[in-house]
Coordinates of C-alpha atoms in Angstrom, one line a residue:
X259 CA 53.9 -41.0 -31.8
X260 CA 53.3 -44.4 -33.6
X261 CA 51.8 -44.8 -37.1
X262 CA 48.9 -47.2 -37.1
X263 CA 49.2 -48.6 -40.6
X264 CA 52.8 -47.9 -41.8
X265 CA 53.1 -48.6 -45.6
X266 CA 55.6 -50.9 -46.9
X267 CA 58.2 -48.9 -48.7
X268 CA 58.0 -49.5 -52.6
X269 CA 61.0 -50.3 -54.7
X270 CA 62.2 -47.1 -56.4
X271 CA 64.1 -46.6 -59.6
X272 CA 66.4 -43.7 -60.4
X273 CA 66.7 -41.8 -63.7
X274 CA 70.4 -41.4 -64.2
X275 CA 70.6 -39.3 -67.3
X276 CA 69.0 -37.3 -70.1
X277 CA 68.2 -40.6 -72.0
X278 CA 66.1 -41.7 -69.0
X279 CA 68.3 -44.8 -68.4
X280 CA 67.5 -46.0 -64.9
X281 CA 68.3 -48.7 -62.3
X282 CA 67.2 -49.6 -58.8
X283 CA 69.1 -47.4 -56.2
X284 CA 70.6 -50.5 -54.4
X285 CA 71.3 -52.6 -57.5
X286 CA 74.9 -53.4 -58.0
X287 CA 76.8 -52.0 -61.0
X288 CA 76.0 -54.3 -64.0
X289 CA 78.4 -52.8 -66.5
X290 CA 76.2 -50.0 -67.8
X291 CA 78.9 -47.4 -68.5
X292 CA 76.6 -45.0 -70.2
X293 CA 74.2 -45.1 -67.3
X294 CA 77.1 -44.7 -64.9
X295 CA 78.5 -41.7 -66.7
X296 CA 75.2 -40.0 -66.9
X297 CA 74.7 -40.5 -63.1
X298 CA 78.1 -39.1 -62.4
X299 CA 77.1 -36.0 -64.5
X300 CA 73.8 -35.6 -62.7
X301 CA 75.6 -35.8 -59.3
X302 CA 78.5 -33.6 -60.4
X303 CA 81.0 -36.4 -59.4
X304 CA 84.2 -37.3 -61.1
X305 CA 83.7 -40.3 -63.5
X306 CA 87.3 -41.5 -63.5
X307 CA 87.2 -41.6 -59.6
X308 CA 84.0 -43.6 -59.5
X309 CA 85.0 -45.9 -62.2
X310 CA 87.6 -47.4 -59.9
X311 CA 84.7 -48.5 -57.7
X312 CA 81.3 -48.1 -59.3
X313 CA 79.4 -49.5 -56.3
X314 CA 80.1 -46.3 -54.3
X315 CA 77.3 -44.7 -56.1
X316 CA 74.6 -47.3 -55.0
X317 CA 72.8 -44.6 -52.9
X318 CA 70.5 -46.3 -50.4
X319 CA 67.3 -45.1 -48.8
X320 CA 69.3 -43.5 -45.9
X321 CA 69.5 -40.3 -48.0
X322 CA 65.9 -39.8 -47.6
X323 CA 65.7 -40.6 -44.0
X324 CA 68.6 -38.8 -42.2
X325 CA 68.6 -35.3 -43.7
X326 CA 65.5 -34.3 -41.8
X327 CA 66.8 -35.8 -38.5
X328 CA 70.2 -33.9 -39.0
X329 CA 68.4 -30.6 -39.6
X330 CA 65.7 -31.1 -37.0
X331 CA 67.8 -31.6 -33.9
X332 CA 65.4 -32.5 -31.2
X333 CA 66.7 -33.3 -27.8
X334 CA 66.5 -36.9 -27.0
X335 CA 64.8 -37.9 -23.8
X336 CA 65.2 -41.7 -24.2
X337 CA 68.2 -44.0 -23.4
X338 CA 71.4 -43.0 -25.0
X339 CA 72.7 -45.1 -28.0
X340 CA 76.3 -44.5 -27.3
X341 CA 78.6 -44.0 -24.4
X342 CA 81.7 -41.9 -25.3
X343 CA 84.7 -42.3 -23.1
X344 CA 86.8 -39.3 -23.4
X345 CA 89.0 -37.0 -21.1
X346 CA 88.3 -39.3 -18.2
X347 CA 84.5 -39.0 -18.4
X348 CA 81.6 -40.9 -20.0
X349 CA 79.4 -38.9 -22.2
X350 CA 76.0 -40.2 -23.3
X351 CA 75.0 -39.5 -26.8
X352 CA 72.1 -40.2 -29.2
X353 CA 72.3 -41.5 -32.7
X354 CA 70.8 -38.6 -34.7
X355 CA 73.1 -36.2 -32.8
X356 CA 76.0 -38.6 -33.2
X357 CA 76.0 -38.4 -37.0
X358 CA 76.5 -34.5 -36.9
X359 CA 80.2 -35.2 -36.0
X360 CA 82.3 -36.8 -38.8
X361 CA 84.7 -38.2 -36.2
X362 CA 82.0 -39.8 -33.9
X363 CA 80.2 -41.1 -36.9
X364 CA 83.2 -42.8 -38.2
X365 CA 83.9 -44.3 -34.7
X366 CA 80.4 -45.4 -34.6
X367 CA 80.4 -47.2 -37.9
X368 CA 83.6 -48.9 -37.1
X369 CA 82.3 -49.9 -33.8
X370 CA 79.3 -51.6 -35.5
X371 CA 81.7 -53.7 -37.6
X372 CA 83.7 -55.0 -34.7
X373 CA 82.5 -58.3 -33.1
X374 CA 79.4 -58.5 -35.0
X375 CA 78.3 -61.8 -36.6
X376 CA 76.0 -60.1 -39.1
X377 CA 77.4 -56.7 -39.6
X378 CA 75.8 -56.1 -42.9
X379 CA 72.4 -56.0 -41.1
X380 CA 73.3 -53.1 -38.7
X381 CA 73.2 -50.2 -41.2
X382 CA 69.7 -51.4 -42.2
X383 CA 68.6 -51.4 -38.5
X384 CA 69.7 -47.8 -38.3
X385 CA 67.8 -46.9 -41.3
X386 CA 64.6 -48.6 -40.0
X387 CA 65.1 -47.0 -36.5
X388 CA 65.2 -43.6 -38.2
X389 CA 62.1 -43.8 -40.0
X390 CA 59.4 -41.3 -38.9
X391 CA 56.9 -44.1 -38.2
X392 CA 59.1 -45.9 -35.8
X393 CA 58.5 -45.5 -32.1
X394 CA 61.3 -45.1 -29.6
X395 CA 60.4 -48.4 -27.9
X396 CA 61.5 -50.2 -31.0
X397 CA 65.0 -49.2 -30.8
X398 CA 66.9 -52.0 -32.7
X399 CA 70.5 -50.7 -32.2
X400 CA 72.3 -51.8 -29.0
X401 CA 74.2 -49.3 -26.8
X402 CA 77.8 -49.0 -27.8
X403 CA 81.0 -47.8 -25.9
X404 CA 83.3 -45.7 -28.0
X405 CA 86.7 -44.4 -26.9
X406 CA 88.1 -41.1 -28.2
X407 CA 91.8 -40.0 -27.2
X408 CA 92.4 -36.2 -27.3
X409 CA 95.9 -35.0 -26.9
X410 CA 95.3 -31.3 -27.7
X411 CA 96.0 -29.4 -24.3
X412 CA 93.5 -26.7 -25.4
X413 CA 90.6 -29.1 -25.0
X414 CA 89.4 -29.0 -21.4
X415 CA 86.5 -30.9 -20.0
X416 CA 84.4 -27.8 -19.9
X417 CA 85.2 -26.9 -23.5
X418 CA 84.4 -30.6 -24.7
X419 CA 81.1 -30.5 -22.8
X420 CA 80.2 -27.2 -24.6
X421 CA 81.0 -28.7 -27.9
X422 CA 78.9 -31.7 -27.3
X423 CA 76.1 -29.6 -25.9
X424 CA 75.9 -27.9 -29.3
X425 CA 74.8 -31.3 -30.8
X426 CA 71.5 -30.9 -28.8
X427 CA 70.9 -27.2 -28.6
X428 CA 70.3 -24.6 -31.3
X429 CA 72.3 -22.0 -29.6
X430 CA 75.2 -22.5 -27.1
X431 CA 76.5 -19.7 -25.0
X432 CA 80.2 -19.9 -24.4
X433 CA 82.5 -17.7 -22.4
X434 CA 85.6 -16.1 -23.7
X435 CA 87.8 -18.2 -21.4
X436 CA 86.5 -21.5 -23.0
X437 CA 86.2 -20.4 -26.6
X438 CA 89.6 -21.7 -27.5
X439 CA 89.0 -25.2 -26.2
X440 CA 85.6 -25.3 -27.8
X441 CA 87.2 -24.4 -31.2
X442 CA 89.9 -27.2 -30.7
X443 CA 87.2 -29.7 -29.7
X444 CA 85.1 -28.8 -32.8
X445 CA 88.1 -29.4 -35.0
X446 CA 88.8 -32.7 -33.4
X447 CA 85.1 -33.8 -33.7
X448 CA 84.8 -32.4 -37.2
X449 CA 81.7 -30.9 -36.0
X450 CA 80.1 -28.7 -38.8
X451 CA 77.3 -26.9 -36.8
X452 CA 79.8 -25.3 -34.4
X453 CA 81.5 -23.8 -37.6
X454 CA 78.4 -22.6 -39.3
X455 CA 75.1 -21.6 -37.8
X456 CA 72.1 -20.4 -39.7
X457 CA 73.6 -19.9 -43.1
X458 CA 72.1 -21.7 -46.2
X459 CA 75.3 -22.5 -47.9
X460 CA 76.4 -24.6 -44.9
X461 CA 73.7 -27.2 -45.9
X462 CA 74.6 -27.5 -49.6
X463 CA 72.9 -30.7 -50.9
X464 CA 74.8 -30.7 -54.1
X465 CA 78.3 -32.0 -54.1
X466 CA 81.0 -30.4 -56.3
X467 CA 83.4 -32.5 -58.2
X468 CA 86.4 -31.8 -56.1
X469 CA 84.6 -32.2 -52.7
X470 CA 82.7 -35.3 -53.7
X471 CA 86.1 -37.0 -54.6
X472 CA 87.6 -35.9 -51.3
X473 CA 84.5 -37.2 -49.4
X474 CA 84.6 -40.5 -51.3
X475 CA 88.2 -41.0 -50.3
X476 CA 87.2 -40.3 -46.7
X477 CA 84.5 -42.8 -46.9
X478 CA 86.9 -45.3 -48.4
X479 CA 89.0 -45.0 -45.2
X480 CA 86.0 -46.6 -43.5
X481 CA 84.8 -49.0 -46.1
X482 CA 88.3 -50.5 -46.7
X483 CA 89.5 -50.6 -43.1
X484 CA 91.1 -53.9 -42.0
X485 CA 88.7 -53.9 -39.0
X486 CA 85.6 -53.2 -41.2
X487 CA 83.5 -56.3 -41.8
X488 CA 80.6 -54.6 -43.7
X489 CA 80.1 -55.5 -47.3
X490 CA 81.0 -52.6 -49.4
X491 CA 77.5 -52.5 -51.0
X492 CA 76.0 -51.9 -47.5
X493 CA 78.4 -49.8 -45.8
X494 CA 79.4 -47.6 -48.8
X495 CA 76.1 -45.6 -49.0
X496 CA 76.1 -45.1 -45.3
X497 CA 79.5 -43.7 -45.2
X498 CA 79.1 -41.7 -48.4
X499 CA 76.0 -40.2 -47.0
X500 CA 77.3 -38.9 -43.7
X501 CA 80.4 -37.3 -45.3
X502 CA 78.3 -35.5 -47.8
X503 CA 75.4 -34.5 -45.6
X504 CA 77.2 -33.3 -42.5
X505 CA 77.3 -29.5 -42.7
X506 CA 80.6 -28.4 -44.2
X507 CA 82.9 -25.9 -42.4
X508 CA 83.1 -22.6 -44.0
X509 CA 84.6 -19.2 -42.8
X510 CA 82.4 -17.4 -40.3
X511 CA 82.1 -19.9 -37.4
X512 CA 80.4 -19.5 -34.1
X513 CA 83.5 -20.0 -32.1
X514 CA 85.5 -17.6 -34.5
X515 CA 82.7 -15.0 -34.1
X516 CA 83.1 -15.0 -30.5
X517 CA 86.9 -14.7 -30.7
X518 CA 86.8 -11.9 -33.2
X519 CA 84.6 -9.9 -30.9
X520 CA 86.8 -10.5 -28.0
X521 CA 90.2 -9.4 -29.4
X522 CA 92.3 -7.5 -26.7
X523 CA 95.9 -7.1 -26.0
X524 CA 95.6 -10.1 -23.6
X525 CA 94.0 -12.4 -26.1
X526 CA 95.4 -11.5 -29.5
X527 CA 98.3 -13.9 -29.3
X528 CA 96.4 -17.1 -28.4
X529 CA 93.5 -16.3 -30.9
X530 CA 96.0 -15.6 -33.7
X531 CA 98.0 -18.9 -33.1
X532 CA 94.6 -20.8 -32.9
X533 CA 93.6 -19.4 -36.2
X534 CA 96.8 -20.5 -37.8
X535 CA 96.8 -24.0 -36.1
X536 CA 93.2 -24.8 -37.2
X537 CA 93.5 -22.9 -40.6
X538 CA 90.7 -20.4 -39.7
X539 CA 91.5 -17.7 -42.2
X540 CA 88.8 -15.4 -41.0
X541 CA 90.2 -15.3 -37.5
X542 CA 93.8 -14.8 -38.6
X543 CA 92.7 -12.0 -40.9
X544 CA 90.8 -10.4 -38.1
X545 CA 93.7 -10.6 -35.7
X546 CA 96.0 -9.0 -38.3
X547 CA 93.5 -6.2 -39.0
X548 CA 93.0 -5.6 -35.3
X549 CA 96.7 -5.3 -34.8
X550 CA 97.2 -2.9 -37.7
X551 CA 95.0 -0.5 -35.9
X552 CA 96.0 -1.1 -32.3
X553 CA 99.7 -2.0 -32.3
X554 CA 100.9 1.5 -31.5
X555 CA 97.9 3.1 -29.6
X556 CA 97.1 0.2 -27.5
X557 CA 99.3 -3.0 -27.5
X558 CA 102.4 -0.8 -27.6
X559 CA 101.5 0.6 -24.1
X560 CA 101.0 -2.7 -22.3
X561 CA 103.2 -5.6 -21.1
X562 CA 101.1 -7.8 -23.4
X563 CA 103.3 -6.5 -26.3
X564 CA 105.8 -9.2 -25.3
X565 CA 103.5 -12.0 -26.4
X566 CA 103.0 -10.7 -29.9
X567 CA 104.4 -13.4 -32.3
X568 CA 107.2 -12.2 -34.7
X569 CA 105.4 -13.5 -37.6
X570 CA 102.3 -11.5 -36.8
X571 CA 104.3 -8.4 -36.0
X572 CA 106.1 -8.7 -39.4
X573 CA 102.9 -8.9 -41.3
X574 CA 101.4 -5.9 -39.6
X575 CA 104.6 -3.8 -40.2
X576 CA 104.4 -4.6 -43.9
X577 CA 100.8 -3.5 -44.1
X578 CA 100.0 -0.1 -45.9
X579 CA 97.0 0.1 -43.5
X580 CA 99.1 0.2 -40.4
X581 CA 98.0 3.1 -38.1
X582 CA 100.7 5.1 -36.1
X583 CA 100.8 8.5 -34.8
X584 CA 104.2 9.0 -36.4
X585 CA 107.1 6.8 -37.5
X586 CA 109.0 7.6 -34.4
X587 CA 106.1 6.2 -32.3
X588 CA 106.2 3.0 -34.3
X589 CA 110.0 2.8 -33.9
X590 CA 109.7 3.1 -30.1
X591 CA 107.0 0.4 -30.1
X592 CA 109.3 -1.9 -31.9
X593 CA 112.2 -1.2 -29.6
X594 CA 110.0 -2.0 -26.7
X595 CA 109.0 -5.2 -28.2
X596 CA 112.7 -6.2 -28.7
X597 CA 113.4 -5.2 -25.1
X598 CA 110.6 -7.3 -23.7
X599 CA 111.9 -10.3 -25.8
X600 CA 115.3 -10.0 -24.3
X601 CA 114.1 -9.4 -20.7
X602 CA 111.5 -12.1 -20.2
X603 CA 111.5 -11.6 -16.4
X604 CA 110.2 -8.0 -16.6
X605 CA 106.8 -8.0 -15.1
X606 CA 106.0 -4.3 -15.6
X607 CA 105.8 -2.2 -18.7
X608 CA 109.3 -0.4 -19.0
X609 CA 109.8 3.2 -19.4
X610 CA 111.3 4.3 -22.7
X611 CA 114.4 5.8 -21.0
X612 CA 115.0 2.2 -19.6
X613 CA 115.0 0.9 -23.1
X614 CA 117.5 3.4 -24.3
X615 CA 119.8 2.7 -21.5
X616 CA 119.6 -1.1 -22.1
X617 CA 120.6 -0.9 -25.8
X618 CA 123.2 1.8 -25.2
X619 CA 124.9 -0.5 -22.7
X620 CA 126.0 -2.8 -25.4
X621 CA 129.7 -2.4 -26.6
X622 CA 130.2 0.2 -29.3
X623 CA 132.3 -1.9 -31.6
X624 CA 129.1 -2.8 -33.7
X625 CA 125.5 -1.9 -33.7
X626 CA 122.8 -4.1 -32.1
X627 CA 121.4 -5.3 -35.5
X628 CA 124.9 -6.4 -36.5
X629 CA 125.2 -8.7 -33.5
X630 CA 124.0 -12.3 -33.6
X631 CA 121.1 -11.6 -31.3
X632 CA 119.9 -8.9 -33.8
X633 CA 120.4 -10.5 -37.1
X634 CA 117.0 -12.2 -37.2
X635 CA 115.3 -8.9 -36.3
X636 CA 116.5 -7.1 -39.4
X637 CA 113.4 -7.9 -41.6
X638 CA 111.2 -6.2 -38.9
X639 CA 113.2 -3.0 -38.9
X640 CA 113.5 -2.9 -42.7
X641 CA 109.7 -2.3 -42.7
X642 CA 110.3 1.0 -40.9
X643 CA 110.4 4.3 -42.9
X644 CA 113.3 5.8 -41.1
X645 CA 113.5 8.7 -43.6
X646 CA 110.2 9.8 -42.0
X647 CA 112.1 10.6 -38.8
X648 CA 113.3 14.1 -39.3
X649 CA 113.7 15.7 -35.9
X650 CA 117.3 16.3 -34.7
X651 CA 116.5 15.0 -31.3
X652 CA 115.0 11.8 -32.4
X653 CA 118.0 11.1 -34.9
X654 CA 120.4 11.8 -31.9
X655 CA 118.7 9.2 -29.9
X656 CA 119.1 6.6 -32.7
X657 CA 122.9 7.3 -32.7
X658 CA 123.1 7.2 -29.0
X659 CA 121.6 3.7 -28.5
X660 CA 123.8 2.3 -31.3
X661 CA 120.9 0.1 -32.5
X662 CA 121.1 0.6 -36.3
X663 CA 124.0 -0.1 -38.6
X664 CA 126.0 3.0 -39.3
X665 CA 125.2 2.7 -43.1
X666 CA 121.4 3.0 -42.4
X667 CA 121.9 6.2 -40.4
X668 CA 124.2 7.7 -43.0
X669 CA 121.7 7.1 -45.7
X670 CA 118.9 8.6 -43.7
X671 CA 120.9 11.7 -43.0
X672 CA 122.1 12.0 -46.6
X673 CA 118.4 12.0 -47.7
X674 CA 117.5 14.7 -45.2
X675 CA 120.4 16.8 -46.5
X676 CA 119.4 16.5 -50.1
X677 CA 115.7 17.2 -49.5
X678 CA 116.6 20.3 -47.5
X679 CA 119.0 21.5 -50.2
X680 CA 116.2 21.1 -52.8
X681 CA 113.5 22.8 -51.1
X682 CA 111.9 19.7 -49.6
X683 CA 111.8 17.6 -52.7
X684 CA 111.9 13.8 -51.5
X685 CA 113.8 12.4 -54.5
X686 CA 114.5 9.2 -52.4
X687 CA 110.7 8.5 -52.1
X688 CA 108.9 7.1 -55.0
X689 CA 105.9 5.0 -53.9
X690 CA 103.1 6.6 -51.7
X691 CA 101.7 3.3 -50.4
X692 CA 105.1 2.0 -49.0
X693 CA 107.4 4.9 -48.5
X694 CA 105.2 7.9 -47.7
X695 CA 105.7 9.9 -44.5
X696 CA 102.7 9.0 -42.3
X697 CA 100.9 10.6 -39.4
X698 CA 97.8 9.7 -37.5
X699 CA 94.9 11.0 -35.4
X700 CA 92.9 8.7 -33.1
X701 CA 89.5 10.3 -33.0
X702 CA 87.6 9.3 -29.9
X703 CA 84.1 9.8 -28.8
X704 CA 84.6 12.8 -26.7
X705 CA 86.1 14.8 -29.5
X706 CA 84.3 17.4 -31.6
X707 CA 87.5 18.5 -33.2
X708 CA 91.0 17.0 -32.9
X709 CA 94.2 18.2 -34.6
X710 CA 97.9 18.0 -34.5
X711 CA 100.7 20.1 -36.1
X712 CA 103.4 18.4 -37.9
X713 CA 106.6 19.9 -39.4
X714 CA 108.9 18.5 -42.0
X715 CA 111.7 20.1 -44.1
X716 CA 110.7 23.6 -42.8
X717 CA 107.0 23.2 -43.9
X718 CA 104.2 23.2 -41.3
X719 CA 100.9 21.3 -41.6
X720 CA 97.9 20.7 -39.4
X721 CA 96.1 17.5 -39.7
X722 CA 92.6 17.7 -38.4
X723 CA 89.3 15.9 -37.7
X724 CA 85.9 17.4 -37.2
X725 CA 82.8 15.8 -35.9
X726 CA 79.7 17.4 -37.6
X727 CA 77.0 15.2 -36.0
X728 CA 76.5 11.9 -34.4
X729 CA 77.5 10.0 -37.5
X730 CA 79.3 12.6 -39.7
X731 CA 82.9 13.3 -39.8
X732 CA 85.5 15.0 -42.0
X733 CA 89.3 14.9 -42.0
X734 CA 91.7 17.1 -43.9
X735 CA 95.1 18.6 -43.8
X736 CA 96.3 22.3 -44.3
X737 CA 99.5 24.2 -44.6
X738 CA 100.0 26.9 -42.0
X739 CA 102.5 29.6 -41.3
X740 CA 105.1 29.1 -38.6
X741 CA 104.1 32.3 -37.0
X742 CA 100.6 31.0 -36.4
X743 CA 101.9 28.3 -34.0
X744 CA 101.7 28.7 -30.3
X745 CA 105.2 28.9 -28.7
X746 CA 106.5 30.0 -32.0
X747 CA 110.0 30.9 -30.6
X748 CA 110.5 27.4 -29.5
X749 CA 110.0 26.3 -33.0
X750 CA 112.5 28.7 -34.5
X751 CA 115.3 27.3 -32.3
X752 CA 114.9 23.7 -33.3
X753 CA 113.3 23.4 -36.7
X754 CA 114.3 24.8 -40.2
X755 CA 111.7 27.2 -41.8
X756 CA 111.0 27.2 -45.5
X757 CA 110.1 30.5 -47.1
X758 CA 108.7 28.9 -50.3
X759 CA 105.3 30.2 -51.2
X760 CA 104.1 26.7 -52.6
X761 CA 104.8 23.2 -51.9
X762 CA 103.7 20.3 -54.3
X763 CA 102.4 17.4 -52.2
X764 CA 101.1 13.9 -53.2
X765 CA 98.9 12.7 -50.3
X766 CA 96.2 10.3 -49.3
X767 CA 93.8 10.4 -46.2
X768 CA 92.4 7.1 -44.8
X769 CA 90.0 6.6 -42.0
X770 CA 89.1 3.2 -40.5
X771 CA 86.8 2.1 -37.7
X772 CA 85.1 -1.0 -36.4
X773 CA 81.3 -1.5 -36.7
X774 CA 79.5 -4.7 -35.6
X775 CA 82.6 -6.7 -35.8
X776 CA 83.6 -5.5 -39.3
X777 CA 86.1 -2.9 -40.3
X778 CA 84.9 0.1 -42.4
X779 CA 87.5 1.8 -44.5
X780 CA 87.3 5.2 -46.1
X781 CA 89.9 6.8 -48.2
X782 CA 90.6 9.5 -50.8
X783 CA 92.3 8.9 -54.0
X784 CA 96.0 9.7 -54.3
X785 CA 95.9 13.5 -54.8
X786 CA 98.7 15.8 -56.1
X787 CA 98.2 19.4 -55.0
X788 CA 100.1 22.6 -54.6
X789 CA 99.8 23.9 -51.1
X790 CA 100.1 27.7 -50.7
X791 CA 99.8 29.8 -47.5
X792 CA 96.2 31.3 -48.2
X793 CA 92.9 29.9 -48.8
X794 CA 91.8 27.9 -50.7
X795 CA 95.1 26.5 -51.7
X796 CA 96.4 25.9 -48.2
X797 CA 93.7 23.3 -47.6
X798 CA 93.6 19.7 -48.9
X799 CA 90.5 18.0 -50.1
X800 CA 88.5 16.6 -47.1
X801 CA 87.6 13.0 -46.5
X802 CA 83.9 13.0 -45.5
X803 CA 82.5 9.8 -43.9
X804 CA 79.3 8.6 -42.3
X805 CA 79.7 6.0 -39.6
X806 CA 78.6 5.0 -36.2
X807 CA 82.0 3.4 -35.4
X808 CA 84.3 4.9 -32.7
X809 CA 87.1 5.4 -32.2
X810 CA 88.2 6.5 -35.8
X811 CA 91.7 5.8 -36.9
X812 CA 92.6 8.5 -39.4
X813 CA 95.9 8.3 -41.3
X814 CA 97.5 11.0 -43.4
X815 CA 100.2 9.8 -45.8
X816 CA 102.1 12.1 -48.0
X817 CA 105.3 12.8 -50.0
X818 CA 106.9 16.1 -51.2
X819 CA 106.9 15.5 -55.0
X820 CA 109.6 17.0 -57.2
X821 CA 108.9 20.6 -57.9

């Protein structure tokens, strides 16, 4: 649509401070330090940085022309302004969409400067072409060929095409197979809209002091480039504008959202490494949290366990939120991971007996962790709470495979002996969050009740979850008599039985579940209670929750306090 009588733009003057000092927007710096200082305060920009080159603050009319074009991304139907040569293809792009990518905008500005007899006129042509009253037939900027080399192997042609498509479309669908490449392409293009969609803070118009200085330095790379022929007073405002107006990347990106919702044992490694590589903290945090819940019940049962990076595994093992059915289950998962690292040609998930035979085959002169191959694994196994493994059969297995140093096993055995001698008191355990005995229940959708009996130092407890209605659940633990157990005679043969009427316990119950991509966490306080054998003293306080999430990961942590 063409305007019939376009008005000639009038000169404008800008008030730069509380004293109403002003100057024309494109007027060069004339030594007015007070006016310059007040302008910096109004724009929240560091005065010392600007004082090194005051003409950087000569804002041109481009600031009033481009914002609406950047926010109102209409698909262009005319001839392309730029041909981008990349990945062996030629991609046609239009000017308003071009300036949504910092990388492409910089290439475009530098391209305008090369081989141009009057480079200072080109930015003004861009401004005039973008005025609402200009028709598409009066395109003043010639078509340009730009070249971009990408060495990141993650960026495929399909992923790059998806990233460019996002310049023209409000919402771009991407499959899980391509999302890694799209994320990599978005980082290379410095493409803000792929990182943030529909959140107001992504379009902040005000520049903070720190970010403004950073963006001014970025603009200076263009303004002071040896190949740049534009006078600083002309190119400076253009460069300053696009680095401050392109949407800034903040956590919560479109790519990251897709990846966070697609975490599985087969994708967790690549998504975690991508989050670390591209500094996407939201993604790395989501991977860590997902692993805390699924390391033992899900990943630990599949061949994909081999791919878990050691760094990620170490973080998960140190987390107090880690879910496991028991400490011995966690130990078996870790032994399986070590086995898969050392047997890279194994294509099927090994049986636990195979793992035991493998480690027991090493010479008996020293433990596995004392060998060169095991030294770098010690930090992982120091995260285990071996004192929580109390069954005689399990302890015998640890001695049989000769995996741990003898001093470790002696310390565990001595702790068990002293606890039994003192009626179950865990004198060796001080901190509930890092040293407590821990057990877990995975409450699935088909359950109305789910429970498990645990025994330690002659005391028997039942940990239990109950579903009251579609969104209401409760979890508790209670002490039971050994005679109440099914197959009680089998228990007599393998487990000590305590005759103490009361047992002082410090405990905490925690439940976690995933709802709409976000983890909900419920927990009791740390509670110290005497557990008897009759109601109500035999039952703990219940953790009552309301949630639509399923499954629910319920963890029970406790220590036997000194009586």
